Amino acid sequence: MSAYAIAHLQEAAPHPEIAEYIARITDTFEPYGGRFLVHGAAHEVKEGTWPGHIVVIGFPSFDRARAWWDSDAYQAIAPLRSRHIDGDIILVPGVGEDYDANATARTMLEALDVR
């Protein structure tokens, strides 16, 4: 099952360390099967507020995403970003091909005893 590293990063002034981070990050996630799916592209807010930028990196599994995050290679460059950009970063598993949202809704309604 696929997994994703999702970052919601606040606006930041350009800095040489940020440029270095961007130049080096791909080499840290490619060995784990990672690839950019979204990298700071303009987004359209439909509800609420969402300032800043979005980055999504896809991985073939949650274990691979976690191994990338914990890797010496990534941890060595992470401060280049974190010293200059505030934000939130999560690792999240995707759903399998057999995922059924209707079954999830039925389970929720059964737990609430709603018929």
Coordinates of C-alpha atoms in Angstrom, one line a residue:
M1 CA 0.0 0.0 0.0
S2 CA 1.3 3.4 -0.9
A3 CA 2.2 6.1 1.6
Y4 CA 2.8 9.8 1.5
A5 CA 5.0 12.4 3.2
I6 CA 2.9 15.6 3.2
A7 CA 4.3 19.0 4.2
H8 CA 2.4 22.2 4.8
L9 CA 5.1 24.8 4.8
Q10 CA 4.8 28.5 5.6
E11 CA 6.1 31.2 3.4
A12 CA 9.8 31.8 3.9
A13 CA 12.4 34.3 2.5
P14 CA 14.7 32.7 0.0
H15 CA 17.9 31.4 1.6
P16 CA 21.0 29.5 0.3
E17 CA 20.3 26.7 2.8
I18 CA 16.8 26.2 1.5
A19 CA 18.2 26.0 -2.1
E20 CA 20.7 23.5 -0.9
Y21 CA 18.0 21.4 0.8
I22 CA 15.9 21.4 -2.4
A23 CA 18.9 20.4 -4.5
R24 CA 19.7 17.5 -2.2
I25 CA 16.3 16.1 -1.1
T26 CA 15.6 14.0 -4.2
D27 CA 18.8 11.9 -3.6
T28 CA 17.5 11.1 -0.1
F29 CA 14.1 9.7 -1.0
E30 CA 14.8 8.0 -4.4
P31 CA 16.5 5.0 -2.7
Y32 CA 13.3 4.4 -0.8
G33 CA 11.1 4.6 -4.0
G34 CA 10.0 8.1 -3.3
R35 CA 9.0 10.7 -5.9
F36 CA 7.6 14.2 -5.8
L37 CA 3.8 14.3 -6.5
V38 CA 3.4 17.9 -5.5
H39 CA 6.2 20.4 -4.9
G40 CA 5.0 23.8 -3.9
A41 CA 2.7 24.4 -6.8
A42 CA 0.0 27.0 -6.5
H43 CA -3.1 25.6 -4.9
E44 CA -6.8 26.7 -4.8
V45 CA -8.3 26.9 -1.3
K46 CA -11.9 25.7 -1.3
E47 CA -12.6 25.8 2.5
G48 CA -10.8 27.4 5.4
T49 CA -7.4 29.0 5.1
W50 CA -4.3 27.3 3.8
P51 CA -1.4 29.8 3.6
G52 CA 2.0 28.6 2.5
H53 CA 3.0 25.7 0.2
I54 CA 2.2 22.0 -0.1
V55 CA 4.7 19.3 -0.8
V56 CA 3.7 15.6 -1.3
I57 CA 6.2 12.8 -1.8
G58 CA 4.8 9.4 -2.6
F59 CA 6.3 6.1 -1.5
P60 CA 5.5 2.5 -2.2
S61 CA 4.8 1.7 1.4
F62 CA 4.6 3.3 4.9
D63 CA 7.7 1.4 6.0
R64 CA 9.6 3.0 3.1
A65 CA 8.4 6.5 3.9
R66 CA 9.3 6.0 7.6
A67 CA 12.7 4.6 6.6
W68 CA 13.4 7.6 4.4
W69 CA 12.4 10.1 7.2
D70 CA 14.6 8.3 9.7
S71 CA 17.5 7.9 7.3
D72 CA 20.9 9.5 8.0
A73 CA 20.8 11.1 4.6
Y74 CA 17.5 12.9 5.2
Q75 CA 18.2 13.8 8.8
A76 CA 21.5 15.4 7.7
I77 CA 19.7 17.9 5.4
A78 CA 16.5 18.4 7.4
P79 CA 18.0 21.3 9.4
L80 CA 18.7 23.2 6.2
R81 CA 14.9 23.5 5.9
S82 CA 13.8 23.6 9.5
R83 CA 16.1 26.5 10.4
H84 CA 14.3 28.7 7.9
I85 CA 10.8 27.3 7.2
D86 CA 8.0 26.6 9.8
G87 CA 5.4 24.0 8.9
D88 CA 3.8 20.7 9.6
I89 CA 4.9 17.4 8.1
I90 CA 3.1 14.1 8.4
L91 CA 3.6 10.5 7.1
V92 CA 0.3 8.9 6.1
P93 CA -0.5 5.5 4.6
G94 CA -2.7 5.5 1.5
V95 CA -5.7 3.2 1.1
G96 CA -5.5 -0.1 -0.7
E97 CA -7.1 -0.7 -4.1
D98 CA -9.9 -2.6 -2.3
Y99 CA -10.8 0.3 0.0
D100 CA -14.6 0.8 0.2
A101 CA -15.8 4.2 1.6
N102 CA -19.3 2.8 1.8
A103 CA -18.2 0.0 4.0
T104 CA -16.5 2.5 6.3
A105 CA -19.7 4.6 6.4
R106 CA -21.7 1.5 7.3
T107 CA -19.3 0.5 10.1
M108 CA -19.5 4.1 11.5
L109 CA -23.3 4.0 11.4
E110 CA -23.4 0.6 13.1
A111 CA -21.1 1.8 15.8
L112 CA -23.5 4.8 16.3
D113 CA -26.4 2.4 16.2
V114 CA -28.0 4.5 13.5
R115 CA -30.3 2.6 11.1

